[in-house]
Amino acid sequence: MITRSAVSIAALALALVSTAAAAQPSGTSQALEKNFDAMISSADQLQWLQQMASAPNHVGSPHDKANADFELAMFKQWGWDAHIERFDVLYPTPISTTLELVTPQHITLGGQEPPIPEDPTSNAPGMLPPYVAYQGDGDVTAPVVYVNYGMPDDYDALAQRGIDVRGKIVLARYGGGWRGLKPKLAQEHGAVGCLIYSDPADDSYAEADVYPRGGGRPEAGVQRGSVADMPVYPGDPLTPGVGAVPGAKRLSRADAITLLKIPTLPISYGDATKIIASLQGPLVTGKQRGDLGLAYHWGGTDAVKVHLAVKSDWSLKPVYDVIGMLRGSTYPDQWIIRGNHHDGWVMGASDPLTGQVALMSEAKALGQLYRQGWRPARTIVYTSWDGEEPGLLGSTEWAEEHAAELQQKAILYINTDGNGRGFLRAEGSHELQHYFNQAANDVADPRTGVSAAERGRAGILAAAYMGTGREDPELIDAAKDGGDMPLGPLGSGSDYTAYLQHLGIASLNLGFGGQDESAGSYHSIYDSFYHVTHFDDPGLQYGAALSKVVGRLVLRAADAPRVPARYSDFARTVSHYLDQIQKLEADQREKDRTLADLRREGDFRLASSPQDPLVAPADRGITPVFDMLPLENAVDHLKRAASAADAMLGRESALPAATQARINDSLAHVDQLLLDPQGLPGRPWFKNLVYAPGTLTGYGAKTLPGVREAIEQRRWDDARTYVVKTAKVLEDYANRLDAAVAMAGSPS
Ligand SMILES: [Zn+2]
C-alpha cells in the first residue's frame, strides 16, 4: 500500500559515533554473504512476477489463493518449515457502483478502466472495478464542493469563504494526507458523499509521460484503496486486538468504528474534469488547484449535481498468510521476521509483487545455504502477508493472534512493500540506523556500480545543488560527510504497523525508488508486468539489489552475537524530536497571538478582495506554556545511558560469555518499553509513545505522538498527561540501558 511519497528520507540529525561496529561481518560471514549473492537471480524474479501478476489477486480472488499456495510449495521445496495460516475477515467488494452527473447535463461517469492494447494483462477477467474498501454504502444525489486535498486546512479555507459541505458531495484530490481521511473529514463536516480523484499534478503528465508512452497515470486511470479509519486501529474492523479466527468475538458492523458512513468512490481525472468544468462559486487559486487545464471553482451551488451510489457485499473473506521458518541453532527462541504482502488491488505487479519476488529470492538463497550446512544462530521467519491492501489484515491478525509469543520471541521485523529503481531508502527504529547503513554500504547500486549508500548521498547532494531536493541542512551535511544516512520514522501504510506500534518490536521498512514511474499505475489495472518491466525496474535489477540488502540484514541479525543496535542514534533522534515539539509549541503560540491581533484590528475584512471575499479564521485561543521538564530530563538521561551502553557494547566481546548472554537478553526487547498499556488518546491499539501514524496524516509518522498531536490538535490536558507518560517510557528505556552497563562492571 505504500506510496512513493510515504518513503521519503526524513529530516533527522546525524553524527558519527565511534563505537565498535557490531554488524561488521567477519571473514566467514563475508564468504556466506558472497555465496548468498551468487544465488540471487533477477531471472527467477521476472519469472515469478510474470506468473503471480498474470491474474487479479485481490483478497478472496482465486489467483490470490493460488499465489499463496505457489509460495507455500516453493518454500517447502527450498527447505523451509512452512504453512499457511488463514483468518476470516470483513472485506467488502462492490456489487454495484453508480456515478453520474445529473446537472447541468446527464453524463455517465465511473466504471472499469479501459484496457490498453500494449499492456497484455489490462483486459484480464475478474478485475474489481474502481472502489475504496470500507466506505459506507449509500445512494445520494447532491451538489458538489471541491475541497482540494480534503484535509483540515482545506476545510478552514472553505469556512473563510462561507462554503459549507453539509448535505453535499465533496470532490477531493489524492495527496496531502492519507486517502481514508478524506471521506472521514467529509462525513465529520456533514457531507453525504465523497469522490476522490487523481490529479495530474501528482502522478500523471506533470510527472511522467502518460501510459503507455511513459508510466504516468492515463486519463481514465483510477487509484483504488482502503478508507478504513486505520489510524484508530488496522486489521479486521470486526476483531480489534484479537486474531480473526473461528470463534473470535466479532463486533457488529454498526459497532466497528473504523468503518466509514458515507458512500465514497475514487475516480479518474477524465471524469473529474467533467465535474470541475461546471462548478461555480469562487475561483480556486494557488496551491489549492491542481494541474488540469481549466479553471477550478469551489462549487457548492445547485449548478452541479451528481448521483453517487455504492452497494457492497459485506461477507467475511479468507486471507492466507504464508509463514516459513528456518530454526535457529543457538537461540531458537529469538526470531528475526521478514515480510512483504502478496495481495494486490488488481494485478499488483509493482505493489506488492516486486517486493514479494525479492523476498522469494532471499528465501530460495537462505534455503540453499541451509541445505549446504549453514545454520542461523537465531530463528528466521519469512512471512508473505495477505490482505494488506484493504487494511493490513493478514499481518495484523497474525500479530494479534500470536501477540504473547511474538513479544517473547520476535526481536526484529524487516518489511518491504514493492520495489522500484533509484535510491535505497529506509525508515525504522533508530537504534538500527547504523546496521541499515552498513548493509547499504555493502551492496552495489545496479545502475552505477557504486554502493547503494554512496549513490544515495550523491542523489541528495546533486538535488540540493539544483534546488530540487529537500532543503534539510542535516541531511545534506550527512551526505557531505559520507556518513550514515538518517532513517525516517515509521508511520503506517504497510505491514510493520502491528509489530512496531502494537507489540513494540524494533522494525525496519525499506526499498529502492524515486526513479521509477510506479506512482502512475498505483492501485490501478495498469499496475502490471508490462508497466514494471518498462517503467519501474526493467530486468528487475533493483529487485536483485533489494534481495542483497535485505539478505545482509537478515544474515547479520540472525548470526551476530546480538541484533546490531547503536543506542546513541536513537537517543539523539528522540532529542531532536523533543526540540521539534518545543519549537512547534512556541510557533503555534506566536501564530495564535498574531491571529488574535489581526481579528481585533479587522485586518481580514480590510484585506478582503472583491473576487475572493474572505472572513477571518475562527478564534482558537492561545496555546498555553507546557512544563516539558519531565521530558527534558528523560531525554537527557536517555542520551547519557545510550552513550554508556554503546561504549560498553564496544568492549562486550572481552566479557565472560555468560555476562554477554545476560546483557544481550536484557536488551533484546528494550523497544517494548516504549509501549504504554493504555495507548494513545482515543486509539488504545496504538501503544508506542515514540512512533505512530498521525491521526490526521495516516501514512505520515508523528513522533512522540501523545504530546505532539495533543498540542497540534489543541487538547491541552492530553498534552500534559502525555508529557509525563512519554517521559516515563523513555526513563524505563534508559534504565534498561543503565542496567546492561552495570552488568558489564567497570572497564578493566
Ligand atoms: Zn503494498
XYZ file of C-alpha atoms and ligand atoms in Angstrom:
749
model
C 0.000 0.000 0.000
C 2.977 2.216 0.441
C 3.369 5.217 -1.894
C 6.484 6.941 -3.130
C 5.860 9.988 -1.018
C 5.478 7.773 2.033
C 9.043 6.526 1.788
C 10.912 9.822 1.669
C 14.037 10.234 3.730
C 13.277 12.063 6.939
C 14.958 15.138 8.255
C 16.949 13.929 11.183
C 20.102 14.823 12.992
C 23.133 12.753 12.312
C 26.595 12.357 13.685
C 29.009 9.511 13.637
C 29.747 7.931 16.959
C 32.779 5.734 17.128
C 31.651 2.513 18.687
C 32.659 -0.923 17.591
C 30.685 -1.983 14.557
C 28.796 -4.959 15.862
C 27.289 -5.591 12.437
C 30.606 -5.705 10.566
C 30.757 -9.192 9.122
C 33.660 -11.444 9.960
C 35.595 -13.291 7.255
C 33.290 -16.304 7.411
C 30.156 -14.222 7.183
C 31.598 -12.305 4.223
C 32.020 -15.608 2.429
C 28.468 -16.543 3.415
C 27.117 -13.271 2.019
C 29.051 -13.747 -1.224
C 27.575 -17.193 -1.503
C 24.116 -15.748 -0.796
C 24.542 -13.074 -3.508
C 25.516 -15.679 -6.085
C 22.134 -17.365 -5.625
C 20.063 -14.182 -6.151
C 18.669 -14.102 -9.663
C 16.732 -11.374 -11.494
C 15.671 -14.068 -13.979
C 13.930 -16.007 -11.179
C 12.207 -12.832 -10.042
C 10.990 -11.977 -13.571
C 9.515 -15.436 -13.992
C 7.717 -15.357 -10.628
C 6.487 -11.801 -11.212
C 5.007 -12.671 -14.593
C 3.212 -15.691 -13.162
C 1.968 -14.071 -9.952
C 0.790 -10.890 -11.752
C -0.974 -12.803 -14.551
C -4.466 -12.532 -12.998
C -6.215 -10.319 -10.416
C -5.007 -11.152 -6.910
C -7.173 -9.136 -4.522
C -8.374 -10.706 -1.263
C -10.791 -13.556 -1.947
C -9.802 -13.978 -5.622
C -8.771 -17.426 -6.935
C -5.349 -16.176 -8.051
C -4.541 -14.657 -4.649
C -5.082 -18.107 -3.121
C -3.106 -19.702 -5.979
C -0.187 -17.345 -5.283
C -0.216 -18.269 -1.586
C -0.287 -21.990 -2.489
C 2.539 -21.488 -5.003
C 4.688 -19.733 -2.421
C 3.980 -22.428 0.152
C 5.111 -25.100 -2.319
C 8.258 -23.135 -3.179
C 9.145 -22.518 0.472
C 8.827 -26.241 1.172
C 10.876 -27.095 -1.911
C 13.572 -24.695 -0.699
C 13.778 -26.487 2.641
C 11.679 -24.231 4.866
C 9.276 -25.421 7.535
C 6.245 -23.638 6.055
C 2.489 -23.462 6.420
C -0.471 -21.256 5.542
C -2.380 -19.559 8.304
C -5.938 -18.487 7.494
C -8.055 -15.719 9.011
C -11.649 -14.782 8.126
C -12.059 -11.044 7.896
C -14.639 -8.456 6.902
C -13.738 -7.486 3.355
C -16.378 -5.679 1.276
C -16.368 -5.952 -2.506
C -18.638 -3.843 -4.705
C -21.884 -5.332 -6.036
C -22.669 -2.119 -7.891
C -21.208 1.365 -8.195
C -23.058 4.240 -9.877
C -21.762 7.688 -10.676
C -23.477 10.171 -12.945
C -23.543 13.877 -13.487
C -27.232 14.877 -13.379
C -26.937 18.709 -13.561
C -26.134 20.674 -15.758
C -26.376 17.702 -18.144
C -26.573 13.951 -17.839
C -23.215 12.191 -18.232
C -22.456 8.658 -17.053
C -19.169 8.540 -15.148
C -17.146 5.850 -13.346
C -16.909 2.147 -14.178
C -13.970 -0.053 -15.020
C -10.777 1.389 -16.522
C -10.325 0.626 -20.240
C -7.675 -1.853 -21.448
C -4.569 -0.521 -23.207
C -3.521 -2.613 -26.240
C 0.212 -2.567 -25.389
C -0.466 -3.975 -21.897
C -1.483 -7.618 -22.348
C -2.996 -8.097 -18.878
C -5.096 -4.906 -18.900
C -8.150 -6.814 -20.188
C -7.895 -9.738 -17.746
C -11.217 -11.136 -16.476
C -12.189 -10.765 -12.803
C -10.732 -7.336 -12.064
C -12.587 -5.413 -9.352
C -13.962 -2.077 -10.570
C -12.611 1.128 -9.045
C -13.814 1.409 -5.442
C -12.499 2.053 -1.958
C -12.829 -0.580 0.749
C -14.787 0.139 3.965
C -16.628 3.228 2.669
C -20.278 3.384 3.745
C -22.822 2.102 1.224
C -25.490 4.587 0.171
C -27.369 6.293 -2.660
C -27.246 10.100 -2.781
C -27.804 12.932 -5.243
C -26.356 16.292 -4.195
C -24.388 19.387 -5.248
C -20.599 19.079 -5.397
C -17.966 21.050 -3.452
C -14.297 20.926 -4.484
C -12.225 20.535 -1.293
C -8.651 20.334 -2.706
C -6.964 17.556 -0.641
C -9.849 17.433 1.814
C -7.511 17.944 4.806
C -8.239 20.128 7.867
C -6.693 23.314 6.448
C -8.794 22.901 3.299
C -11.937 22.985 5.440
C -10.559 26.131 7.100
C -10.171 27.695 3.634
C -13.781 26.749 2.806
C -15.034 28.205 6.098
C -13.278 31.518 5.373
C -15.302 31.652 2.147
C -18.556 30.755 3.858
C -18.801 27.462 1.938
C -20.323 24.576 3.808
C -20.304 20.909 2.757
C -23.385 19.841 4.764
C -25.686 17.776 2.560
C -23.195 17.942 -0.329
C -20.834 15.545 -2.087
C -17.200 16.575 -1.723
C -14.697 16.168 -4.549
C -11.194 15.738 -3.111
C -7.967 15.112 -4.959
C -5.482 12.462 -3.895
C -2.474 13.725 -1.933
C -1.815 15.872 1.102
C -2.602 13.071 3.547
C -3.908 9.556 3.657
C -6.860 8.603 1.439
C -9.089 7.440 4.305
C -9.025 10.850 5.990
C -10.820 12.445 3.030
C -14.200 10.712 3.478
C -13.737 10.720 7.261
C -13.301 14.513 7.443
C -16.056 14.940 4.829
C -18.558 12.991 6.959
C -17.470 14.845 10.090
C -18.250 18.110 8.282
C -21.703 16.838 7.278
C -21.103 15.778 3.666
C -23.294 12.953 2.330
C -20.803 11.528 -0.196
C -17.163 11.710 -1.249
C -15.331 11.418 -4.562
C -11.518 11.175 -4.689
C -9.708 11.750 -7.981
C -6.106 11.506 -9.172
C -4.978 14.969 -10.252
C -2.297 15.045 -12.995
C -0.240 17.326 -10.719
C 0.579 14.281 -8.620
C 1.005 11.196 -10.778
C 0.337 11.944 -14.433
C 1.616 14.311 -17.129
C 3.101 16.788 -14.642
C 5.426 13.967 -13.518
C 5.750 11.444 -16.370
C 4.609 10.763 -19.939
C 1.216 9.135 -19.900
C 0.938 5.339 -20.149
C 1.842 3.532 -22.368
C 4.267 6.134 -23.799
C 5.586 6.564 -20.255
C 4.433 5.297 -16.894
C 2.207 8.266 -15.924
C -1.419 7.752 -14.975
C -3.682 7.763 -18.037
C -6.784 9.967 -18.228
C -9.029 7.018 -17.272
C -6.718 5.548 -14.598
C -8.140 5.268 -11.082
C -6.452 4.691 -7.721
C -8.302 2.132 -5.602
C -7.527 1.815 -1.899
C -8.724 1.424 1.634
C -10.556 4.129 3.557
C -10.946 2.303 6.868
C -10.074 4.585 9.784
C -6.752 2.803 10.306
C -5.146 5.499 12.479
C -7.614 4.173 15.116
C -6.739 0.513 14.533
C -5.739 -1.523 11.457
C -6.643 -5.123 10.704
C -10.082 -6.708 10.562
C -12.583 -3.982 11.553
C -14.630 -6.580 13.461
C -11.825 -8.021 15.649
C -9.655 -5.225 17.071
C -6.880 -6.587 19.303
C -7.561 -10.293 18.650
C -6.961 -12.700 15.756
C -9.883 -13.190 13.339
C -10.028 -16.943 13.920
C -13.112 -19.196 14.208
C -14.916 -18.379 17.455
C -13.284 -14.949 17.864
C -15.532 -12.313 19.400
C -16.676 -10.186 16.458
C -18.192 -6.706 16.615
C -21.301 -5.955 14.612
C -20.676 -3.720 11.592
C -22.567 -0.931 13.375
C -20.097 -1.060 16.285
C -16.948 -1.165 14.148
C -15.785 2.449 14.423
C -13.203 2.157 11.657
C -15.940 1.718 9.012
C -16.984 4.940 7.300
C -20.592 6.007 6.919
C -20.873 7.862 3.601
C -20.660 6.411 0.066
C -17.265 7.105 -1.486
C -15.714 6.339 -4.868
C -12.326 7.002 -6.449
C -12.445 8.476 -9.977
C -10.139 9.341 -12.855
C -9.097 12.836 -13.827
C -11.028 12.302 -17.054
C -14.222 12.044 -15.005
C -13.179 14.744 -12.530
C -12.684 17.181 -15.432
C -16.351 16.767 -16.414
C -17.437 17.762 -12.900
C -14.898 20.522 -12.210
C -15.595 22.194 -15.580
C -19.138 23.126 -14.470
C -18.533 24.114 -10.817
C -19.472 27.681 -9.828
C -18.541 29.760 -6.787
C -15.218 31.494 -6.015
C -12.168 30.665 -8.112
C -9.608 28.308 -6.607
C -6.123 29.755 -6.960
C -2.539 28.937 -5.993
C -1.588 25.661 -4.384
C -5.196 24.637 -3.834
C -5.812 23.984 -7.518
C -4.416 21.021 -9.423
C -2.908 20.705 -12.907
C -5.992 20.159 -15.074
C -6.071 22.724 -17.885
C -9.182 24.582 -16.705
C -10.378 26.987 -14.030
C -11.188 25.352 -10.695
C -14.108 26.723 -8.643
C -15.089 25.693 -5.120
C -18.684 24.877 -6.136
C -21.352 24.148 -3.561
C -24.209 25.615 -5.623
C -27.013 23.770 -7.421
C -25.216 24.318 -10.757
C -23.633 20.863 -10.483
C -25.336 17.810 -9.053
C -24.047 14.271 -9.000
C -25.727 10.933 -8.304
C -23.465 8.575 -6.349
C -24.450 5.072 -5.215
C -22.389 2.182 -3.839
C -23.645 -1.235 -2.745
C -21.232 -3.840 -1.398
C -21.068 -7.491 -0.469
C -20.102 -7.350 3.227
C -19.414 -11.055 3.766
C -16.308 -12.379 5.511
C -13.475 -13.450 3.193
C -10.454 -15.648 3.879
C -6.916 -14.265 3.989
C -3.964 -16.640 3.592
C -0.643 -15.776 5.246
C 2.304 -17.917 4.199
C 4.701 -18.456 7.131
C 8.114 -20.118 6.671
C 10.725 -20.854 9.340
C 14.393 -21.795 9.458
C 15.102 -22.835 13.017
C 17.985 -21.191 14.870
C 20.734 -23.394 16.272
C 21.850 -21.271 19.247
C 18.866 -19.039 20.062
C 15.849 -20.818 18.534
C 13.505 -18.637 20.607
C 14.829 -15.376 19.172
C 13.053 -14.622 15.901
C 14.085 -12.388 13.006
C 10.908 -11.747 10.999
C 10.849 -10.518 7.426
C 7.633 -9.767 5.495
C 6.012 -8.365 2.345
C 2.380 -8.761 1.297
C 1.182 -10.818 -1.676
C -2.323 -9.419 -2.319
C -2.787 -6.606 -4.847
C -5.653 -4.293 -5.792
C -5.746 -5.691 -9.314
C -2.696 -7.435 -10.862
C -0.434 -5.978 -8.151
C 2.780 -6.276 -10.176
C 4.620 -3.338 -8.622
C 2.627 -3.141 -5.389
C 3.325 -5.614 -3.821
C 4.841 -8.274 -6.071
C 8.157 -6.565 -6.932
C 8.917 -6.751 -3.205
C 7.437 -10.229 -2.881
C 9.657 -11.757 -5.581
C 12.703 -10.175 -3.905
C 11.607 -11.866 -0.670
C 11.238 -15.166 -2.541
C 14.787 -14.852 -3.953
C 16.082 -14.389 -0.412
C 14.097 -17.406 0.801
C 15.455 -19.550 -2.015
C 19.044 -18.497 -1.275
C 18.690 -18.937 2.510
C 17.174 -22.378 1.904
C 20.134 -23.339 -0.262
C 22.623 -22.126 2.357
C 20.736 -24.218 4.900
C 20.995 -27.270 2.638
C 24.735 -26.634 2.369
C 25.002 -26.934 6.141
C 24.752 -23.356 7.369
C 22.529 -22.957 10.442
C 21.390 -19.492 11.574
C 22.038 -18.814 15.256
C 18.535 -17.297 15.566
C 15.289 -18.490 14.001
C 14.431 -16.802 10.705
C 10.722 -16.327 9.965
C 9.657 -15.356 6.424
C 6.096 -14.116 6.043
C 4.059 -13.426 2.918
C 1.011 -11.489 4.069
C -2.434 -11.466 2.544
C -4.966 -8.638 2.804
C -2.508 -5.776 3.284
C -4.247 -3.532 0.761
C -7.669 -3.313 2.408
C -6.260 -2.806 5.917
C -3.008 -4.591 6.866
C -5.317 -7.557 7.538
C -3.031 -10.600 7.348
C -0.089 -9.074 9.211
C -2.259 -7.524 11.923
C -4.363 -10.639 12.556
C -1.223 -12.797 12.780
C 0.373 -10.310 15.190
C -2.764 -10.176 17.346
C -3.277 -13.954 17.338
C 0.344 -14.616 18.375
C 0.944 -11.455 20.422
C 2.256 -13.159 23.576
C 4.653 -15.441 21.698
C 5.850 -12.599 19.473
C 6.572 -10.306 22.397
C 8.614 -13.115 23.903
C 10.496 -14.177 20.771
C 10.474 -11.577 17.994
C 13.408 -9.199 18.191
C 13.302 -7.606 14.746
C 10.767 -7.120 11.959
C 12.003 -6.204 8.458
C 9.381 -5.095 5.926
C 9.283 -4.288 2.244
C 6.239 -3.399 0.151
C 7.104 -3.346 -3.537
C 10.304 -2.013 -5.048
C 11.422 0.234 -7.917
C 14.578 1.767 -9.300
C 16.586 4.626 -7.874
C 17.707 5.278 -4.321
C 17.665 2.935 -1.348
C 15.508 4.422 1.409
C 14.508 3.205 4.825
C 12.565 4.148 7.894
C 12.674 2.397 11.204
C 13.608 2.158 14.858
C 16.564 4.494 15.184
C 18.939 2.218 17.080
C 19.016 0.247 13.799
C 20.295 3.194 11.746
C 23.953 2.153 11.626
C 23.083 -1.505 10.996
C 20.956 -0.460 7.998
C 23.672 1.862 6.664
C 26.279 -0.878 6.820
C 24.147 -3.095 4.603
C 23.606 -0.153 2.208
C 27.398 0.350 2.095
C 27.956 -3.263 1.091
C 25.540 -3.626 -1.839
C 26.189 -2.147 -5.279
C 23.661 0.087 -6.984
C 22.854 -1.819 -10.222
C 22.918 1.241 -12.473
C 26.193 2.843 -11.406
C 28.145 0.122 -9.616
C 28.895 2.336 -6.588
C 27.365 1.317 -3.264
C 23.668 1.991 -2.724
C 24.692 4.261 0.170
C 27.113 6.292 -1.974
C 24.552 6.729 -4.743
C 22.021 7.874 -2.150
C 24.411 10.541 -0.871
C 25.143 11.688 -4.452
C 21.412 11.964 -5.103
C 20.912 14.211 -2.075
C 23.873 16.471 -2.932
C 23.035 16.834 -6.639
C 19.384 17.607 -5.879
C 20.397 20.122 -3.182
C 22.647 21.971 -5.664
C 19.906 22.104 -8.291
C 17.341 23.168 -5.715
C 15.139 20.154 -6.472
C 15.792 18.215 -3.265
C 14.889 18.619 0.366
C 16.185 21.764 1.989
C 17.408 19.942 5.039
C 20.844 21.021 6.254
C 21.282 17.975 8.482
C 20.549 15.555 5.657
C 22.852 17.449 3.301
C 25.651 17.605 5.904
C 25.332 13.863 6.484
C 25.634 13.259 2.747
C 28.694 15.575 2.522
C 30.413 13.793 5.389
C 29.897 10.438 3.707
C 28.376 9.175 6.952
C 25.241 7.268 7.816
C 22.045 8.418 6.184
C 19.301 9.095 8.721
C 16.402 6.672 8.938
C 12.954 8.187 8.670
C 10.418 7.469 11.416
C 7.741 4.846 10.714
C 4.129 5.988 10.486
C 1.836 3.466 8.840
C 0.789 2.267 5.413
C 2.331 -1.173 5.476
C 2.684 -4.411 7.426
C 5.219 -3.305 10.056
C 2.463 -1.403 11.862
C 1.270 -4.110 14.273
C 4.856 -5.182 15.053
C 6.246 -1.735 15.869
C 3.231 0.136 17.151
C 1.139 -2.536 18.856
C 3.797 -5.034 20.028
C 6.897 -2.824 20.378
C 9.176 -4.902 18.152
C 12.060 -2.956 16.568
C 11.268 -2.588 12.862
C 12.696 -1.501 9.528
C 10.916 -0.758 6.253
C 12.976 -0.323 3.098
C 13.057 -0.291 -0.672
C 14.576 1.288 -3.772
C 12.616 4.022 -5.547
C 12.359 7.601 -6.694
C 13.360 6.979 -10.326
C 10.506 4.733 -11.388
C 7.028 5.628 -12.607
C 5.028 3.317 -10.371
C 3.022 6.247 -8.961
C 1.257 6.381 -12.346
C -0.021 2.805 -12.124
C -0.523 2.727 -8.343
C -3.628 0.680 -7.386
C -4.969 0.658 -10.982
C -5.381 -2.082 -13.603
C -2.169 -0.742 -15.204
C -0.005 -1.905 -12.272
C 1.109 -4.770 -14.480
C 4.117 -6.849 -15.521
C 4.327 -4.674 -18.651
C 4.415 -1.436 -16.647
C 7.025 -2.746 -14.187
C 9.344 -4.118 -16.868
C 9.118 -0.946 -18.996
C 8.988 1.896 -16.473
C 9.703 0.773 -12.919
C 12.544 -1.760 -12.835
C 13.327 -3.224 -16.288
C 15.036 -6.579 -15.834
C 14.302 -6.406 -12.085
C 17.905 -5.412 -11.424
C 16.836 -3.427 -8.388
C 14.807 -6.427 -7.270
C 18.056 -8.388 -7.006
C 19.763 -5.480 -5.221
C 16.908 -5.348 -2.686
C 17.331 -9.076 -2.004
C 21.039 -8.500 -1.335
C 20.382 -5.641 1.097
C 17.645 -7.487 2.992
C 19.630 -10.735 2.877
C 22.526 -8.999 4.635
C 20.210 -7.540 7.249
C 18.696 -10.971 7.912
C 22.003 -12.869 7.949
C 23.708 -10.330 10.220
C 20.787 -10.137 12.649
C 20.462 -13.923 12.704
C 24.143 -14.677 13.292
C 25.639 -11.717 15.197
C 26.064 -12.005 18.998
C 23.057 -9.681 19.261
C 20.911 -7.712 16.835
C 23.188 -4.824 15.925
C 21.968 -1.650 17.615
C 23.536 1.712 18.378
C 21.514 3.362 21.098
C 23.019 6.821 20.765
C 21.453 7.067 17.296
C 18.072 6.508 18.932
C 18.761 8.928 21.794
C 19.982 11.702 19.504
C 16.941 11.300 17.249
C 14.488 11.403 20.166
C 16.243 14.529 21.436
C 15.733 16.079 18.009
C 12.007 15.191 18.149
C 11.703 16.907 21.511
C 13.350 20.032 20.043
C 10.794 19.949 17.221
C 7.896 19.761 19.676
C 9.206 22.671 21.734
C 9.519 24.728 18.559
C 6.033 23.636 17.459
C 4.560 24.771 20.759
C 6.296 28.183 20.644
C 5.487 28.796 16.967
C 1.846 27.836 17.455
C 1.514 30.230 20.412
C 3.046 33.042 18.340
C 0.647 32.342 15.468
C -2.318 32.306 17.882
C -1.310 35.745 19.171
C -0.976 37.075 15.634
C -4.433 35.819 14.709
C -5.934 37.425 17.802
C -4.324 40.761 16.811
C -5.489 40.558 13.196
C -9.032 39.729 14.282
C -9.092 42.616 16.778
C -7.876 45.083 14.140
C -10.285 43.763 11.471
C -7.368 43.113 9.118
C -9.002 40.236 7.246
C -12.046 42.399 6.459
C -9.828 45.254 5.288
C -7.679 42.950 3.140
C -10.553 41.025 1.543
C -10.655 41.037 -2.266
C -13.810 41.504 -4.369
C -13.022 38.353 -6.404
C -12.480 36.180 -3.340
C -14.011 37.754 -0.219
C -12.667 36.139 2.955
C -13.728 36.322 6.573
C -11.270 35.917 9.460
C -10.427 32.379 10.627
C -12.237 31.403 13.833
C -10.609 32.363 17.133
C -8.911 29.341 18.739
C -7.481 30.837 21.893
C -3.784 30.916 22.793
C -1.627 27.770 23.089
C -0.511 27.591 26.751
C 3.038 27.049 28.005
C 3.648 23.418 28.988
C 6.073 22.151 31.588
C 8.328 19.921 29.485
C 10.843 19.354 32.279
C 9.989 15.653 32.816
C 10.556 15.025 29.114
C 13.757 17.086 29.022
C 15.114 15.133 31.987
C 14.187 11.794 30.426
C 15.847 12.669 27.119
C 18.953 13.816 28.946
C 19.076 10.545 30.885
C 18.498 8.590 27.667
C 21.424 10.308 25.938
C 23.830 9.574 28.800
C 22.633 5.981 29.167
C 22.856 5.360 25.414
C 26.460 6.610 25.158
C 27.478 4.442 28.091
C 25.683 1.420 26.634
C 27.321 1.864 23.215
C 30.759 2.192 24.850
C 30.122 -0.939 26.920
C 28.916 -2.903 23.878
C 32.074 -1.866 22.040
C 34.145 -3.886 24.515
C 31.500 -6.549 25.133
C 33.462 -9.309 23.378
C 36.068 -9.148 26.170
C 33.443 -10.016 28.798
C 32.731 -13.570 30.018
C 30.273 -15.383 27.746
C 27.651 -15.671 30.496
C 27.770 -11.902 31.102
C 27.437 -11.226 27.384
C 24.409 -13.500 27.249
C 22.754 -11.686 30.176
C 23.418 -8.286 28.594
C 22.094 -9.373 25.207
C 18.961 -10.862 26.771
C 18.282 -7.687 28.706
C 18.490 -5.565 25.541
C 16.677 -7.894 23.115
C 13.213 -6.494 23.920
C 14.125 -2.971 25.010
C 11.783 -1.461 22.397
C 8.762 -2.934 24.175
C 9.454 -0.467 26.990
C 8.262 2.290 24.639
C 4.687 0.950 24.897
C 2.097 2.432 27.202
C -0.582 -0.150 28.083
C -3.362 2.437 27.647
C -2.010 3.558 24.282
C -2.662 6.896 22.630
C -5.706 9.109 23.329
C -8.765 7.747 21.510
C -6.811 4.879 19.963
C -5.616 2.444 22.618
C -4.493 -0.122 19.991
C -1.545 2.198 19.187
C 0.718 1.796 22.218
C 4.127 3.068 21.070
C 4.798 6.523 22.567
C 7.708 7.307 20.211
C 6.343 6.308 16.783
C 2.755 6.419 15.465
C 0.874 7.250 12.296
C -0.736 10.687 12.591
C -4.478 10.720 13.175
C -4.591 13.430 10.507
C -1.791 12.140 8.270
C -2.425 8.380 8.204
C 0.763 7.304 6.426
C 2.965 10.046 7.823
C 4.643 9.452 11.183
C 4.022 11.536 14.282
C 6.931 11.119 16.663
C 6.372 11.445 20.426
C 2.740 11.360 19.221
C 0.981 11.612 22.586
C 2.474 15.075 23.113
C 2.911 16.314 19.550
C -0.625 15.581 18.363
C -2.203 16.870 21.552
C -0.513 20.249 21.005
C -1.351 20.322 17.283
C -4.966 19.368 17.967
C -5.244 21.706 20.967
C -6.036 19.003 23.535
C -4.155 20.686 26.375
C -4.968 18.149 29.124
C -3.782 15.280 26.920
C -0.555 17.183 26.229
C 0.154 17.495 29.981
C -0.730 13.831 30.615
C 1.439 12.553 27.765
C 4.473 14.659 28.692
C 4.558 12.559 31.875
C 3.690 9.234 30.213
C 6.257 9.718 27.430
C 8.925 10.746 29.930
C 8.215 7.540 31.832
C 8.718 5.199 28.841
C 11.958 6.979 27.922
C 13.176 6.709 31.535
C 12.328 2.984 31.508
C 14.306 2.547 28.314
C 17.281 4.491 29.749
C 17.121 2.464 32.984
C 17.317 -0.760 30.972
C 20.456 0.536 29.233
C 21.943 1.543 32.595
C 21.240 -1.938 33.943
C 23.020 -3.540 30.980
C 26.043 -1.316 31.576
C 26.032 -2.283 35.261
C 26.048 -5.989 34.339
C 29.309 -5.446 32.444
C 31.007 -3.944 35.507
C 33.624 -1.221 35.177
C 36.097 -1.341 32.280
C 39.280 -3.178 33.267
Zn 1.632 -2.668 -0.886
